[in-house]
Amino acid sequence: MKLLIQIYGIVNLAIYFLYELFVSSLRVAWDVLTPDMKARPTFIVMPLDAKTDVELMLTANIISLTPGTLSIDLNADRTELLIHSMFGADNPDGEIAAMKQGIERRVLRATRGVNL
Amino acid sequence: MSSGMLLVWPIALPMVTAVLTLVLRRSPTGNSVSLVGAVALLAAGVALLRHVLEFGPISAQMGSWAAPFGITLFADILSAAMVVIAGIVAVAVVIYSRQDVTEDERGVGFHALSHSLLVGVCGAFLTGDVFNLYVWFEVMLIASFGLLVIGGRRDQMDAAVKYVGLNLIATLAFLTGVGILYGAAGTLNMADLHLTLADRQNETAVLAAAAMLLFAFGAKAAMFPVFAWLPASYHTPAFATSALFAALLTKVGVYALLRVFTIVFDGSGGFLQPILLIGAVLTMVVGVLGAAAQNDVRRILSFHIISQIGYMVLGLALFTPLAIIGAIFYLFHHIIVKANLFFVAGVIRWKAGSEELDKIGGLLKASPLLAVLFLIPALSLAGVPPLSGFWAKFIIVQASLEARDWWVALAALAVGLITLFSMTKIWLAAFWKEHPDAEPAGMPVAPRSMIWPIATLAVMTVIIGIGAGPLYATAEEAAVTLLDPLAYVEVVLGSEAVAEARAAEQKDLQIAEVAQ
Amino acid sequence: MSLADWIAAILLVGGGFFAFIASLGVVRMQDVYIRMHASTKAGTLGVGMIAAAVAMTASGEGVVKEIAIILFLLFTAPIGAHLIARAAFQSRVPVFTAGEAESAQESFLCENQAEAAPPSPAE
Amino acid sequence: MPRPLTLLPAVLSALAANWFAGFIPQIAAGQALTWSRPWIPGAGIEFAFLLDGLSLLFALMVTGIGAIIFLYSAVYFKGHPKLTMLLILLSLFAISMLGLVLADDAITLFVFWEGTTITSFLLVGFDHEKEKARDNALQALIVTGLGGLALLAGLILLGAEMGTFRLSEMNAQGELIKASALYLPILILVFLGAFTKSAQFPFHFWLPGAMAAPTPVSAYLHSATMVKAGIYLLARLTPALGGTEVWFWTLTIVGAVTMVWTSILALKQTDLKLMLAYTTVMALGALTMFLGGGTRYAAMSVAVFLVVHALYKAALFLTVGLIDKGTGSREVNQLGGLARAMPVTMVIAMLAALSMAGFPPFIGFIGKELIYEASLGVVTEPLFVATAALLANANMVAAAGLVAVAPFFGKQCQTPKPPADPTPWLWIGPGLLAVLGLTFGVMPSLIDSSIVTPVVQSIIPGEEPVELKIWHGVNLPLMLSLLTFGLGFALFYGRGQIRSSLQSDNFTGGLDANGTYFLWLKAFKSFAAWTARTVQGGQMTVYLRTAFVVLGLLIWGAHLASRDVFEAPTEFPDLIPLTISALIAVSAAVVLRTASRLYGLTALGVVGAGVAILFVFYSAIDVAITQLLVEMLVVLILAVALVKLPKMPREVNFRAGDAVIASALGLGVAFVLASVTSKPFDPRITEFFNAASYPEAFGRNVVNVILVDFRALDTLGEVAVVLIAAISAVAALTAGKRALATKRGGNK
Amino acid sequence: MIETLSEVLLETRQQGPLAVAVMFAFVMVTAALVMTTYRLLKGPTLPDRVVALDLISILLVAILTLFALSSQVETYLDAALVLALVAFLGTVALARFILRTGRSYAQFNPSERED
Amino acid sequence: MNSTILKTATRVLLPIFLIASVLILLRGHNQPGGGFIGGLMAVIGVALYAIASSVDEARKRLIVDPLVLAGIGLACSVLGGLWGAANGGAFLEGVWPFYEYVPGEGAKGWPIGSVLLFDAGVYLTVLGAVCAILFALEEAVYTDKEGRS
Amino acid sequence: MELVLAGLVGFLVAGGAYLMMSGQLIRFLFGLVLLSNAANLAIFAAGRLTYATPPFVLSGQAAPAAGVANALPQALILTAIVIGFGLLAFALALAFRAWQALGTTEMDAMRACEPVNLTVGKKDEIGLDGPQAYARKEREAAE
Ligand code: NA
Ligand code: NA
């Protein structure tokens, strides 16, 4: 069962990820091609549930490849992730929640084989 | 295994020794392995020389791929004798290094680097392929880099910066020159190049390649005015290293000049010939003047290398049979003598505590034996008869007089006198003058591992001098392949190729006659 | 022209477009982080699409190679971005900011002492 | 009694002398003995020896006087720590000298010639703790070494012109060389060798300096034998080279000037040994002069005077040694009235001095008469020669007085040591020589046909000399002799005045050869220093510029020398490769201009990557991959090392000179490349590789097959380079960190 | 048109629309390369340059891949694959360089030149 | 470099690089690649690992001293060369005991022989030597005067 | 295209030489890299260029197709690249150590191995080796 969840998690993660990558690229294209800058970039700090090295790496990586966010660094005790966000200035908490739901949860499902 | 392996061993043996001594670099066994390797190299050289003396020049095709496709190794008397001398120097250096080279220097690979240097040197002596020659030059060069910095002192670092900097330029010129040569001739095999370049196609490229190779070999040989790397560095490493360098590095440059500018460029570098002549004379003169101005034993000796290189290149520049014989004789003699003088410098340092002339003295009293052991190579270097250097100088002077190059002969003679002058400078300061602050009786006794190599080489110097006849005959025979490139071509490519070449030559002559 | 070729052509055009966008972003955007958004996402996608295009027309072995390329880029691109961003962050590269960025930056830096070596005596 | 072993050289030398004496009858009978072995057959050099009248006389002098000197030295330096070394060096010298006078091969002769130079150097510097001794030894070496080199050139040319190095063969075909265009250069070179060795004017200055040697050494080398090597050489080559105008004039004038000039200088001296040194040079001058003459009497006077001089001068030198040993001084002014304390010494001195002054019945008288006879017999300028001889002989009389009379008579002086006669071991040698001088004078027939005639025949083949007699009746030479004595006595009595006037500073003005030598030496040293500073000033940028200039000049020389015509291709390159090339060029330009390490580093990365793309476009895929990998590693190691390297200082000035050098070099290379690629290419090597790659070497990747099979040796060397580079780099990075600030360690 | 492009820009062995697409991609990627090089040279900060270099290596992978397609020489993919594998190292090395030099841009003025 | 993310990544990457490098070595005779390229690939894997973790860690991973590894590599190459000679041919002559060329069909059998040994030697030498340089440089640069890193 | 490469090689040579002549250790290394690239390109061009036809024996064939690129210069360049890397790596290590030992990256200020005044022959230990070396010497003297 755990294995099935894990396989499902991996496939789900991959599809989600490719989709997000495509969307984020379009978003970048839009931003690049439109002359004025609407974004209000900021740094946000996301608390982490991910614990193991692989979980941390995957979470950070995928966050970087999805729209508007870029992982910068983990803090010293690996409980927080510093993120550069293009659009999170208005609602950082919402952005964090979206990432935790969208990405971290999927990653943990893929790595731990547990539905969270 | 075939006789072709005779050509391979002088390269493969030091390579294997280098690997073994690398692995054993921190173990005392490494020293013995190194010595065994050096002796093996010497034996390989002797075997090769005997074969060549008996059966004439030989060549071998690596991987059995026929010339000019595969890489050719070639040995005539000249190259085989050079390998033997390199072997002699190797044995002497390894023995000498026992006390001279520190534990630290051994620990980072002194022996491995020395044998690597020998790989490059022997490879350069034996190869019949210009790109392969480049590779061996690099092997030699990078090994010498390592040997130079191995002690890690600050004067060595400075020396190495200059040595490395200038040699890298030469090496790049070499590489580019080989590339251009290949582009012009479509081949890299020296014998094949001789045939290909005979039809004088692609003149710009060929001349430019010759110019680049002249620069590269000239710099490697420490010719005027691109010798600065040598006096900047040779006085900084261990004495064993200095001796190894002094004996072999520049001589590889000279050897390459001799080989490439007789076989590949057919003895007439065209516009380069007068440049070579003037360069040779200036090298002699400037080198010896530099030596006369120095006050440090190894710096004096270093400048003398330059000066003596001038004599050897002069032999090539004059390009008469006698001159080539002279250059070869000089080559043989100088390796032994120069290595020995650097060895002696080490003992001077050991006993008197310095290499600076005003800080040493009293050595005649302290060790008359050392005095004799210094005088033999020193007087030989200055060309005092009947030591080996006299005959070397004699032949070159004779050649320049016979070529009616009066000013060249004058320079060669005058340089001899100034050489004597600067050798006496060392003699006066180190042996006759009293030590400024040490008593001769209290000087440390030099270890036997340092004295034996010196004594052996000194005996060889005397033997070569008094029994110069056989060596002269050898040099005479060795000059044959240099003077008759087709003899070389025949060994490598077979008699058919030579017959074709001769026929083509005849045809050209006939065409020229008809045209007239 | 087979269907595969057509798909490949489309992928090629898309890939070229995104590659161009990535570099345009790197040239045009305001600060290093924003530029990195462009290069990481659009760059990876652009090259990935081109690789996919080639995979459409390639032989079996070629397909394997192309997939390997894509996977590898997807794996390494964000890590590279992370390393650069981290370095930029620790060396306090000026930020095009919407307000609180400075403070976030400061606090994070204080918590996580930069591993940056003290300036060497030579400099 | 000296230690027996130290007498060994003396005994051997005496035995040798006896052995040579055994040849006298044969040689006197007109025979010449030769012995030869091939030495360097390829160069026509033989180890050849000839025993004829001339070489026999010299051999006897070398071994006979040698025996006396060896004996004398062994006693004189008894207990001296360096006695062994002295005897060894003296023996080596004796062997060299003997070889020199016996050689029949020009090169063999030269070998021994240089042997005497070197041993002389070592002997002059015997008291090497003294700076003066070292300087004088060096001076002697340089002057005679200079001559030696000239001689070598002369002998080589002579050999080339004559087609042989055998002296006897040369002498048999003298006409050949005299007709040659090289006669004059050869003559000059040989003269240079002879004049320097025999201290002829203007090279006379080194001999007095050589008196720094111990007295027995001076007696042997610088009086009896070595300095006569030049004379020997001239005599030996007279049949080949002599008899011409140049020969006559050069030898006559040089000999005469030397003779007169040094005889005056002799009077100036207060050191007995120096005085003897100058009279030696005077005697050598006389010998030179008469060798120029080429007449029967000239040859005879040479032969006789050689014997005369060898006997009395060696005796006098050794006597001075006895005085020195006995009193602790050689200064004329400190010596006087020694006759009572040193009677034996006095007798020996008197006997030798009388021969020197040319009084009958000493052999010296016969010698002097012959000199006058020969002078007057000179064909062209007898008056000049005779006057010179007269002046010199008069001075010789005065000098003889100074050596043999002044110290022993007159007022007794206070000497450093109480004077006493030495042990017989010491005086027996000089005594024997002095007595011989008298014996030969009384019985000239002892040496007449046995010694003198063969010598004359060696110098002038076929000449029959006249009989040696002590009394020729009243003739012009006798008159001149009387005049000589008169003048000599006058000079002796006016010696104090003469000396003080000679010693005034302005006397030597313009002729101070010794001063000139030191001036030249100094000039040479500063020139050498200047050269060294200029070519090896320690500044790397100078070295680098030199290298690039030389390389550029050579390449442009190739362009200028070539007759190729360049044909530009018409095809226009594709835009994308062109763009990549431009990208590379721009990045390289950035590297040129930047002062930022990282900027340069990244730009270099682009250059490397761009080059890799070019490799890809033009089918070099393995190369491209390797280039990319290596480029990545280069960036990596540069990034590692540059962290700790300091900032590059911003280049304030555009280096126009460097830019010119660099551009010239770059253009030169570009043109070469353009030229070579515009010509057709011969692909046969590659075609072979292509054909053999798969069927014979089992590889589809031709480049790889070349690397690991066709040209695997290159790869082997290359792999070795990588390994060695690693050893070297690791050594550089880890070796002797503690040693960084130190120099090579002291005594271990 | 393809012929002209192929002649002027870079010879391709593809035909039809695929050739056009290849040419288009080539031009785009080359243009991207040039522009990114501009950023590389312009800076202004070290991280900016590293970002540019990172993108350049990715674009080079694209060029190699495209070239394999364009020239129909599949072995070129090996080069692309290798570059894709190792390009990462350059970024890592340079990022570390920035950290190690300890450069601070806190008082950075973009017009100032860095070292 | 103290990054968990990078460290984790290199733990995955190192085996990938090593496997890829060996594949490249083995394929090199027929496809792009060979000893050099393979060796360099392996080096880059190790270099990444060393950067992410530490030189000491990387040394431990290599087990053998890199210089010795390079020495072994060179010895392999020399042996590969001598194999040809020992087989009665020339130095560096290819020996393929299990491989032969059938005209019209191509090469058949196992492509194992002296040439592969030679190329493997190249691979090992490059790997060992370049790693040795990298490690030494890294240690020299990031070691302070007291020898701490 | 050969002509373009010739020009490019010339430019790289000139640039490399200019950088090397600056006498600054880092610029010297940069120049060395440029010159190495130039030499490799020179060999490449001299062996003549062939567009997009690598020298491989395709499956089912016994030899490469006619008109494949010249493989030999590629092999030579490969060798040269690897050698060049070895040399560069060593040069870099040396530069680093020279800086550590001598306290300067200005080659003209490196005078530890060559005395300033050759006529006097005294080694100039301080003063010309740059302030760092001087300071280090002072420190060592104090210790
Ligand atoms: Na040398
Ligand atoms: Na003398």
Coordinates of C-alpha atoms and ligand atoms in Angstrom, one line a residue, chain B residues 163 220-222 229-230 234 242-252 302 305-306 309 334 338 342, ligand 1:
Chain B
Y163 CA 61.4 29.1 -15.6
K220 CA 64.9 25.0 -24.6
A221 CA 68.6 25.0 -25.4
A222 CA 69.0 28.4 -23.7
W229 CA 65.0 31.1 -17.5
L230 CA 68.2 29.2 -17.0
Y234 CA 69.4 26.5 -11.9
S242 CA 70.7 21.2 -10.8
A243 CA 73.1 18.5 -12.1
L244 CA 70.3 16.6 -13.8
F245 CA 69.0 19.8 -15.4
A246 CA 72.4 21.0 -16.4
A247 CA 73.3 17.7 -17.9
L248 CA 70.2 17.0 -19.9
L249 CA 67.6 19.7 -20.4
T250 CA 69.4 22.1 -22.6
K251 CA 71.1 19.3 -24.4
V252 CA 67.7 17.9 -25.5
S302 CA 74.6 28.2 -15.1
I305 CA 75.8 26.2 -19.8
I306 CA 74.6 28.9 -22.0
I309 CA 75.4 25.7 -25.8
H334 CA 79.4 18.6 -21.9
K338 CA 78.5 19.9 -16.4
F342 CA 77.1 20.9 -10.2
Ligands
NA1 NA 70.6 22.4 -19.0

